[in-house]
CSV table of C-alpha atoms and ligand atoms in Angstrom, one decimal:
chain,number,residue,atom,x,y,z
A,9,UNK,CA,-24.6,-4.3,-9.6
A,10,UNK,CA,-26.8,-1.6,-8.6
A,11,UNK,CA,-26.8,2.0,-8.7
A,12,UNK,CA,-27.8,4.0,-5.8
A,13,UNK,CA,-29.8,7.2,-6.2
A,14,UNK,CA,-27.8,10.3,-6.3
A,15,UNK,CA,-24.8,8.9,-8.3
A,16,UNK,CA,-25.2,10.8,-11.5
A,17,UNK,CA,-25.9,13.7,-9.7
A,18,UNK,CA,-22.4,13.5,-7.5
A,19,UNK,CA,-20.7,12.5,-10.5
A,20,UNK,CA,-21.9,15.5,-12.6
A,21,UNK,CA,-21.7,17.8,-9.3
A,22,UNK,CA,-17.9,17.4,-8.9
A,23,UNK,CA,-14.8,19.0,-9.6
A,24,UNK,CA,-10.9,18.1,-9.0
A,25,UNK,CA,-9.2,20.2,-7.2
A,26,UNK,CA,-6.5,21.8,-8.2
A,27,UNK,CA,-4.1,21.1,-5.2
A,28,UNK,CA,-4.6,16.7,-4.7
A,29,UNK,CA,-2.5,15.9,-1.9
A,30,UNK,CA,-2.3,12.3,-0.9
A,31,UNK,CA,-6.4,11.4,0.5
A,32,UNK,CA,-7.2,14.9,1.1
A,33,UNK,CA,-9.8,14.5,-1.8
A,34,UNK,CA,-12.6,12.0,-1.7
A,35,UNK,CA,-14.2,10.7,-5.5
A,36,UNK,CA,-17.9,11.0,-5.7
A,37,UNK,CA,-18.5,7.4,-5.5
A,38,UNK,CA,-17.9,4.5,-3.6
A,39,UNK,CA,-19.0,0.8,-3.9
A,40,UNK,CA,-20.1,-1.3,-1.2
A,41,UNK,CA,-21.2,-5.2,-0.3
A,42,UNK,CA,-22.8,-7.1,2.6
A,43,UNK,CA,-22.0,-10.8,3.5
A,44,UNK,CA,-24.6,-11.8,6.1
A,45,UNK,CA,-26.1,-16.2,6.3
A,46,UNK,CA,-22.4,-16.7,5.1
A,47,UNK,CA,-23.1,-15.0,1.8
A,48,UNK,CA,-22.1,-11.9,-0.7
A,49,UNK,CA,-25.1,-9.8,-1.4
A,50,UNK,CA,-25.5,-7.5,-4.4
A,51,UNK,CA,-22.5,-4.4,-5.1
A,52,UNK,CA,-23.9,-1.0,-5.0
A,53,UNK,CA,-22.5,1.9,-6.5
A,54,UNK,CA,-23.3,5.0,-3.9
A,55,UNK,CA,-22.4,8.9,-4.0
A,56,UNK,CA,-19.4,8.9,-1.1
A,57,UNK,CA,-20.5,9.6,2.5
A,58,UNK,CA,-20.9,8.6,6.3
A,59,UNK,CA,-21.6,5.1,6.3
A,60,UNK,CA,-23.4,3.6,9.2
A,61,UNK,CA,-22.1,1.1,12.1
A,62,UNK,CA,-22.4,-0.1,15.1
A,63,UNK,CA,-20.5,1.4,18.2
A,64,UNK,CA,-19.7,-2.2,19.4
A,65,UNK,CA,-18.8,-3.7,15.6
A,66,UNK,CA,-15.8,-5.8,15.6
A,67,UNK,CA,-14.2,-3.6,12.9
A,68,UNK,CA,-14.2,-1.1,15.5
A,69,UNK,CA,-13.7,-2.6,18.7
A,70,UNK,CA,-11.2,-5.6,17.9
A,71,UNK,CA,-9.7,-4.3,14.1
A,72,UNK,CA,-11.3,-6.7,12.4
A,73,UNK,CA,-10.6,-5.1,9.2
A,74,UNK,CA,-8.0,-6.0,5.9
A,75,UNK,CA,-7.3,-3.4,3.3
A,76,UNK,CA,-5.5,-2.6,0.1
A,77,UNK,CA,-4.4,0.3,-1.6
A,78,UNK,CA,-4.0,0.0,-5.8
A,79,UNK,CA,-4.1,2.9,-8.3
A,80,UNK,CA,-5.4,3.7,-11.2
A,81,UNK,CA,-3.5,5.9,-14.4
A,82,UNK,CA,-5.0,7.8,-17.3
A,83,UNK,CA,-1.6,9.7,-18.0
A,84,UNK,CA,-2.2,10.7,-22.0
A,85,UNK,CA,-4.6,7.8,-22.8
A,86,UNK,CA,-9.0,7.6,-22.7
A,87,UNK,CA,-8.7,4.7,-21.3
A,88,UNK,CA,-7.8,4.4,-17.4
A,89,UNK,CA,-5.1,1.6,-16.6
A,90,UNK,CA,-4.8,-0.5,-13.2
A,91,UNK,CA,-1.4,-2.0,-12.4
A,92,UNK,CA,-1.1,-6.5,-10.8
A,93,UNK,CA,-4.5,-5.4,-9.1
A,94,UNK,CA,-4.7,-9.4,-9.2
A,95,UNK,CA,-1.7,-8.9,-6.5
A,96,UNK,CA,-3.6,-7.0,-4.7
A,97,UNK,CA,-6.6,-8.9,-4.6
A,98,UNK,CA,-5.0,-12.2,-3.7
A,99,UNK,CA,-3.0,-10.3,-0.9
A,100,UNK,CA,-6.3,-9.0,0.3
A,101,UNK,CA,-7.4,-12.8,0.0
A,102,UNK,CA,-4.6,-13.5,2.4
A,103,UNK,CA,-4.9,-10.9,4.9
A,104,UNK,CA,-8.6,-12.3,5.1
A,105,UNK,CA,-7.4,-15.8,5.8
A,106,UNK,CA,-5.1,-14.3,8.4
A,107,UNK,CA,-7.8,-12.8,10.3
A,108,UNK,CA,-10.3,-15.5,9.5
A,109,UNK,CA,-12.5,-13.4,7.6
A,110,UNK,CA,-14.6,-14.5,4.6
A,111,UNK,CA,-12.6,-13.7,1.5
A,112,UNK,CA,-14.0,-11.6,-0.9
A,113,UNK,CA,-14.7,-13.0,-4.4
A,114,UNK,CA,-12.6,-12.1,-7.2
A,115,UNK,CA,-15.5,-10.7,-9.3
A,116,UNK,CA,-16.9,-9.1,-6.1
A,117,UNK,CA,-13.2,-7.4,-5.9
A,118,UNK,CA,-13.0,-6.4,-9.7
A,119,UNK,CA,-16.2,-5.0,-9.9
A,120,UNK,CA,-15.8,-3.0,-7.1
A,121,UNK,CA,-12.6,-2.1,-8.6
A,122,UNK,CA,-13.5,-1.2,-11.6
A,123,UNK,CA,-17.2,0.2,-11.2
A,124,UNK,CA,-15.5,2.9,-9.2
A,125,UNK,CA,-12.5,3.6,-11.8
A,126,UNK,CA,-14.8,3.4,-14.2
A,127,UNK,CA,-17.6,6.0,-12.7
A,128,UNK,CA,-14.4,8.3,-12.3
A,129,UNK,CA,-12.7,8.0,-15.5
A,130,UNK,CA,-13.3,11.5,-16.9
A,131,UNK,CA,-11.3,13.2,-13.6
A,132,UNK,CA,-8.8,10.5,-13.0
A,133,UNK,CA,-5.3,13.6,-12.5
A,134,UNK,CA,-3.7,13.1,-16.0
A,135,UNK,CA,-0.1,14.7,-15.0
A,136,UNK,CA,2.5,12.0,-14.6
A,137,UNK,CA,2.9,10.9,-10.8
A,138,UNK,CA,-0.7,11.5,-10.0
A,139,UNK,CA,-3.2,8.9,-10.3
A,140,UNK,CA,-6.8,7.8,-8.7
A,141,UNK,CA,-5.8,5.8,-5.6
A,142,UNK,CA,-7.9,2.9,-4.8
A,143,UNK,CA,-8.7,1.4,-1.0
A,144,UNK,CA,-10.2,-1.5,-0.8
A,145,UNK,CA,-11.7,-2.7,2.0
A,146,UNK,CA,-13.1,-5.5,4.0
A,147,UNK,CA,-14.3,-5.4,8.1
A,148,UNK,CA,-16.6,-7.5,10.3
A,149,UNK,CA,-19.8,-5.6,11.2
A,150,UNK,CA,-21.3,-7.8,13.9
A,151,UNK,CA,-21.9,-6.1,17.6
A,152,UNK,CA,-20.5,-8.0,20.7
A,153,UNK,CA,-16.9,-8.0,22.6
A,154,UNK,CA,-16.7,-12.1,22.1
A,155,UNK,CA,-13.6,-12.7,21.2
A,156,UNK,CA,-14.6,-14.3,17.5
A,157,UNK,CA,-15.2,-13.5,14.2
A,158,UNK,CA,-18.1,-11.5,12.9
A,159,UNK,CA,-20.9,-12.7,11.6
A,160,UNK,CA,-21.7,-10.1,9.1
A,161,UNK,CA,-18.7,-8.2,7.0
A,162,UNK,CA,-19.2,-5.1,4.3
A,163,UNK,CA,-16.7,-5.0,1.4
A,164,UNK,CA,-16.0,-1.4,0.1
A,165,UNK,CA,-13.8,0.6,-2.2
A,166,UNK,CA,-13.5,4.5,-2.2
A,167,UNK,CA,-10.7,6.1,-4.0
A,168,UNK,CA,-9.2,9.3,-3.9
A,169,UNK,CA,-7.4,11.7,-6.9
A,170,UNK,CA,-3.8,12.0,-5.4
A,171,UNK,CA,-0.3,12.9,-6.3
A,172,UNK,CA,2.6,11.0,-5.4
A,173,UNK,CA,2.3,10.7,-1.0
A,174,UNK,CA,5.9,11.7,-0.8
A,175,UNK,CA,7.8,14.4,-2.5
A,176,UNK,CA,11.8,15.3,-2.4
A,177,UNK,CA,14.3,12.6,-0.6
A,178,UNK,CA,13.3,12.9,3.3
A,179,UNK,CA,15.4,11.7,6.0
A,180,UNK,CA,13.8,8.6,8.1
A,181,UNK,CA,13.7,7.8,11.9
A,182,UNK,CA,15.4,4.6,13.2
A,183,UNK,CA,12.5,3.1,15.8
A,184,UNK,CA,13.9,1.8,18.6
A,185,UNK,CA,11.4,1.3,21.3
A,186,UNK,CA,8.1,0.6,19.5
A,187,UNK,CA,7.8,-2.6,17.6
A,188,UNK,CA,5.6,-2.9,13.9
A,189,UNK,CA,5.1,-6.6,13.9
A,190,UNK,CA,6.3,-9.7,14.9
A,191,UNK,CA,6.9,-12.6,13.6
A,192,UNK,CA,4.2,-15.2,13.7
A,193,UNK,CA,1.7,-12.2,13.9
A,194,UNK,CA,-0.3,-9.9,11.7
A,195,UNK,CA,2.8,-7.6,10.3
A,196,UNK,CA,2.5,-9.6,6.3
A,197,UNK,CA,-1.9,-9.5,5.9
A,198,UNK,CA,-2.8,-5.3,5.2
A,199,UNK,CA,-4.6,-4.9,8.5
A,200,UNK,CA,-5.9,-1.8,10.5
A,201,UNK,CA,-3.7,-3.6,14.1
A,202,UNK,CA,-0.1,-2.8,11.8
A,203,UNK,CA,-0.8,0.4,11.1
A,204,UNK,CA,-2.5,1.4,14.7
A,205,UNK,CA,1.0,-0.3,16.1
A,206,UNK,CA,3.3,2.0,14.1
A,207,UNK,CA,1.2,5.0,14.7
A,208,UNK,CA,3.4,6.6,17.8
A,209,UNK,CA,6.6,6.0,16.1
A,210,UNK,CA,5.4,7.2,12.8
A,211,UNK,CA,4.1,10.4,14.7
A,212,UNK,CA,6.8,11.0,16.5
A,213,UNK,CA,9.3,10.9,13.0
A,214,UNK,CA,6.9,13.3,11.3
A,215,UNK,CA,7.4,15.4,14.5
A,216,UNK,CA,10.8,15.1,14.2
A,217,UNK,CA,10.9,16.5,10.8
A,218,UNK,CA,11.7,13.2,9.3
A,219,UNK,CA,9.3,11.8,7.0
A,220,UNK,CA,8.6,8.1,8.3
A,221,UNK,CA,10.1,5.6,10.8
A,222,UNK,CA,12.1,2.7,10.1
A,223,UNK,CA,11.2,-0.8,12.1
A,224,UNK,CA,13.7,-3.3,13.4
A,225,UNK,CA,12.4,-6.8,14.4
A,226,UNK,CA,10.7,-7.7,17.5
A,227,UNK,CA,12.8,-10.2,19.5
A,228,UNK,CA,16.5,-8.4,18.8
A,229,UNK,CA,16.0,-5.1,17.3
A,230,UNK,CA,18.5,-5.5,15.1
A,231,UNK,CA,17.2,-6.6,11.4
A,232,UNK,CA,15.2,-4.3,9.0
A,233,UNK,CA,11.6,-4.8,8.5
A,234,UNK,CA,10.0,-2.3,6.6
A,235,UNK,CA,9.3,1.2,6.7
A,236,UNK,CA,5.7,2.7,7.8
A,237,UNK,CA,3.8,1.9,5.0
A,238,UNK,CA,7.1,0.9,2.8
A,239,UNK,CA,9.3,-1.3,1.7
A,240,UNK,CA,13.0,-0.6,2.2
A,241,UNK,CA,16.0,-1.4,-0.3
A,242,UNK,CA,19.9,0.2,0.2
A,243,UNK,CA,22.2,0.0,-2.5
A,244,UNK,CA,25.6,-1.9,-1.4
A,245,UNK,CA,28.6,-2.6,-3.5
A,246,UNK,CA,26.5,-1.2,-6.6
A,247,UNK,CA,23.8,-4.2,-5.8
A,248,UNK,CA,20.2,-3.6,-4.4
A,249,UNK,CA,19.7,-5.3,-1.4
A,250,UNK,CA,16.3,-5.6,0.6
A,251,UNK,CA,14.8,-7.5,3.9
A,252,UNK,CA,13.5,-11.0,2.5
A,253,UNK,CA,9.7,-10.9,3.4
A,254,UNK,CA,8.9,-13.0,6.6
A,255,UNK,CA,5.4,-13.4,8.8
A,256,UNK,CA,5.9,-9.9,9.9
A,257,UNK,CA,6.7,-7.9,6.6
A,258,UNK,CA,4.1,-6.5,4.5
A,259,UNK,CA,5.1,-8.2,0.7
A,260,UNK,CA,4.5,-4.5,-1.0
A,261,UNK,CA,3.3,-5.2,-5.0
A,262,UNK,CA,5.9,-2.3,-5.9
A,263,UNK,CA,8.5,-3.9,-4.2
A,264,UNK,CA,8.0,-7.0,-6.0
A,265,UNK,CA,7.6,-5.1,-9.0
A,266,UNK,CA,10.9,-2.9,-8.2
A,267,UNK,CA,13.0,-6.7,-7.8
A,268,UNK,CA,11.8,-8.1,-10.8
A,269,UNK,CA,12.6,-4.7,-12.6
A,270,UNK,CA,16.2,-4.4,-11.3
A,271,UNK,CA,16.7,-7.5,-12.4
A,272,UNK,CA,16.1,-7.2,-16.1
A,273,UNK,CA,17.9,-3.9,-15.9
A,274,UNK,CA,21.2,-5.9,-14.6
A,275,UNK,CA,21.1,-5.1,-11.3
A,276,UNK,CA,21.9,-8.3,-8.8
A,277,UNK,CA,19.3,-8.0,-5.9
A,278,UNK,CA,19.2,-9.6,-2.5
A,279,UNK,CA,16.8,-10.4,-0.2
A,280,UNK,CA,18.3,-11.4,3.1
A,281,UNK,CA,18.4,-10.8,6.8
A,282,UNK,CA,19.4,-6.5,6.7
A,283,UNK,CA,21.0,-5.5,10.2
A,284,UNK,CA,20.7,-2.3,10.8
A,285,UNK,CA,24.2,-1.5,12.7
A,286,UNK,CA,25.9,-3.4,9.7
A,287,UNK,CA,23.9,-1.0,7.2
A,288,UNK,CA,25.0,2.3,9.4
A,289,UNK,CA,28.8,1.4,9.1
A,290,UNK,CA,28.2,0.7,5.3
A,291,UNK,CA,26.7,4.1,5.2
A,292,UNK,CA,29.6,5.6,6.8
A,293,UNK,CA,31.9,3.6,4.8
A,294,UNK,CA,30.6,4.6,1.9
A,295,UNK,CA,29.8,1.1,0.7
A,296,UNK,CA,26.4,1.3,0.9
A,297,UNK,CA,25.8,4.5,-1.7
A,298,UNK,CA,22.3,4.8,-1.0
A,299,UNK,CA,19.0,3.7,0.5
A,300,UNK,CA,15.2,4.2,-0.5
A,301,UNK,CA,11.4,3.1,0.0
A,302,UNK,CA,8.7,2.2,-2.1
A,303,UNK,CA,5.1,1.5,-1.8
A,304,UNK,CA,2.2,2.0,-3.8
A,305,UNK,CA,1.5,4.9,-2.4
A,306,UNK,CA,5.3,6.7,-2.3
A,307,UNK,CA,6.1,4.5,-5.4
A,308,UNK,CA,9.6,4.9,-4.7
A,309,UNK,CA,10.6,7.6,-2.2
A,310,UNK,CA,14.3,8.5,-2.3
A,311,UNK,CA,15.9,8.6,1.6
A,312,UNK,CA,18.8,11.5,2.3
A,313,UNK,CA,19.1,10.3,5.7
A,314,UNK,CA,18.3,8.1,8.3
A,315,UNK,CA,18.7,9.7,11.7
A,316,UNK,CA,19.2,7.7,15.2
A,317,UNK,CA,17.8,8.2,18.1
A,318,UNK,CA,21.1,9.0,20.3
A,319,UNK,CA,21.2,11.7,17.4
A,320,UNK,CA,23.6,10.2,14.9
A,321,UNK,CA,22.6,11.1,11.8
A,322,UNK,CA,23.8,8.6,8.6
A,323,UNK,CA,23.4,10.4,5.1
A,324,UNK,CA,24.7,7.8,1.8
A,325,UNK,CA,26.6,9.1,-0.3
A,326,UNK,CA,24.2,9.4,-3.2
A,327,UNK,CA,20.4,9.9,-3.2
A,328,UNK,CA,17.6,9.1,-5.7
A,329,UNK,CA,20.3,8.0,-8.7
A,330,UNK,CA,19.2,4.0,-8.6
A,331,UNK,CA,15.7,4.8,-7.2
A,332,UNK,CA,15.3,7.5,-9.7
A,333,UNK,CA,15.9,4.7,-12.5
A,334,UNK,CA,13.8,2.5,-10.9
A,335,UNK,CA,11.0,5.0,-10.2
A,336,UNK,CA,10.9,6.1,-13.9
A,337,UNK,CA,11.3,2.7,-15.2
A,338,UNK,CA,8.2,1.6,-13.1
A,339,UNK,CA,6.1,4.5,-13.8
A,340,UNK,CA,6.6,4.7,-17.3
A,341,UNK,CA,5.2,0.8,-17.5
A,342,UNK,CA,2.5,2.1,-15.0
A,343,UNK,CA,1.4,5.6,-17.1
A,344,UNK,CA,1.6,2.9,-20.2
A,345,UNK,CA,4.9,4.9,-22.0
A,346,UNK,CA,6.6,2.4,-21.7
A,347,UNK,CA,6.0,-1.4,-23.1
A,348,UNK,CA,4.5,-3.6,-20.7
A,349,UNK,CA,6.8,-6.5,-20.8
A,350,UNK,CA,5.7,-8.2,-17.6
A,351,UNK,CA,2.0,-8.0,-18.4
A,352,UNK,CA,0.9,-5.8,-15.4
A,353,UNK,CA,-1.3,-4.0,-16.7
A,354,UNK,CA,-4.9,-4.3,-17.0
A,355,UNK,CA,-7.0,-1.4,-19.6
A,356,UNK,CA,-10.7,-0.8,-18.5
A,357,UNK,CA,-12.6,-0.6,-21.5
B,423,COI,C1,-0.1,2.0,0.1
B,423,COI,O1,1.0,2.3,-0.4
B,423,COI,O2,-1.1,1.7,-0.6
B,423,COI,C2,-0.4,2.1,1.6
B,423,COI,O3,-1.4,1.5,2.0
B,423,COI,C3,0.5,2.9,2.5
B,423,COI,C4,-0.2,4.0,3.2
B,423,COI,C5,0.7,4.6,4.2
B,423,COI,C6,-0.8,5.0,2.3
């Protein structure tokens, strides 16, 4: 790998904030690779900044771009920690194949990856919660409105000191008129297009005063999908229950991490078909005792309320007592407190 000029010097040259928020505050560094004549070229570690592009590139004009979003932890330890970043690189792998993009290498991934933890070990935030949040990612570079692939891609990764991206138990927005993804379509690869399609409802939620919005399926507008940027579980009956993943659900690595901790813990969970008028009358019922979200971002975000658009509002009896278990269990394997049973997690040395 090389090492741009002006590295050291941005490294030495910065300072964490005190306040992090969630991407308000850019590391130093970023890494970045080429594929042109249908190969990698070299990784370069550069100090962060504008990168340059053509007005016409397929990235921009057609989203031809995958991402992912990994973190990683130096809670009480010299050492920083990532957590599954094999998941993430093999669901970048897929969102690549989606789009028909050449995948990027797993050493190309990890050293990108790591080369950028690694740079900003000494001011990874050390308080538990907060982290240094990786992105990842990949996007054609080649000029020209034919409707094809690029020819030439860049791989990057910046990252990004952050706390937790929610805080508290917000209430969530029940989207009725937009649609995420559907099936057969883009909704399971990380790409720019899902997050572009959920930006009006997701707007007009945080306008609302609700924190995100909640997406039904495309064809009847009835079955749970995911939450913007989230995966969604609800607690019924004392068991966890969460949509089973399908062409147009992103598989979230926490949410697979969240089953196969609930599990071990006792808990029965299901993944199955989740209809959203069904779910309200458990609300109101009381047999459903309480709903949350998770993502690598939120890790698990504790939901009061989820409010409908004719204005009913459906609160669960209980908030964050299940997801509070789960959220502590998961971080304290995450921060390394807690044994790593699963073996999730990998040490840069
Ligand atoms: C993540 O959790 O990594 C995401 O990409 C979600 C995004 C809304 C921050």
């Amino acid at each position: 790998m090389d090492v741009a000029p002006g590295v050291n010097e941005a490294l030495k040259d910065f300072v964490l904030p005190e306040t992090l928020g969630f991407g308000a505050v850019n590391a130093p560094v970023m890494f970045s690779a080429e594929w042109r004549d249908q190969q990698w070229g070299r990784g370069r570690l550069l100090p962060y900044g504008p990168i340059e592009i053509l007005p016409g590139a397929r990235a921009l004009q057609y989203a031809e771009l995958v991402f992912e979003g990994l973190k990683a932890y130096c809670v009480g330890q010299t050492q920083p920690n990532l957590f599954r970043p094999e998941e993430n690189f093999r669901r970048l792998e897929r969102s690549a194949q989606r789009l028909s993009m050449p995948v990027v290498p797993e050493a190309l991934f990890f050293e990108g990856v790591e080369s950028v933890t690694k740079a900003c070990a000494g001011f990874i935030p050390s308080r538990s919660g907060q982290s240094l949040y990786l992105r990842p990612f990949l996007f054609g570079t080649e000029s020209g409105y034919l409707l094809r692939n690029s020819h030439t891609f860049r791989f990057m990764v910046i990252a990004n000191p952050v706390e937790a991206y929610a805080s508290g138990s917000p209430s969530v927005a029940i989207e009725r008129r937009d649609v995420r993804a559907a099936v057969g379509g883009v909704g399971a690869a990380k790409t720019a297009a899902n997050y572009a399609a959920s930006l009006r409802g997701s707007t007009a939620a945080v306008t609302g005063g609700h924190a995100v919005a909640l997406w039904l399926d495309a064809v009847s507008h009835r079955y749970i999908q995911e939450l913007s940027g989230m995966n969604f579980f609800a607690i019924i009956d004392g068991e966890l229950h969460t949509p089973e993943l399908d062409t147009a659900i992103l598989p979230g690595v926490t949410r697979d991490s969240l089953i196969k901790l609930a599990r071990r813990l006792g808990y029965t969970v299901h993944e199955r078909q989740m209809d959203v008028e069904e779910l309200l009358a458990q609300i109101a019922s009381g047999r459903c005792s309480e709903i949350f979200a998770c993502g690598t971002a939120a890790i698990v975000m504790p939901i009061s309320a989820l409010a409908d658009t004719d204005g009913g509002v459906f609160k669960p009896r209980e908030t964050n007592v299940i997801a509070s278990r789960l959220r502590d269990t998961l971080l304290a394997i995450q921060e390394r407190r807690a044994p790593d049973a699963f073996g999730w997690i990998r040490v840069l040395s």
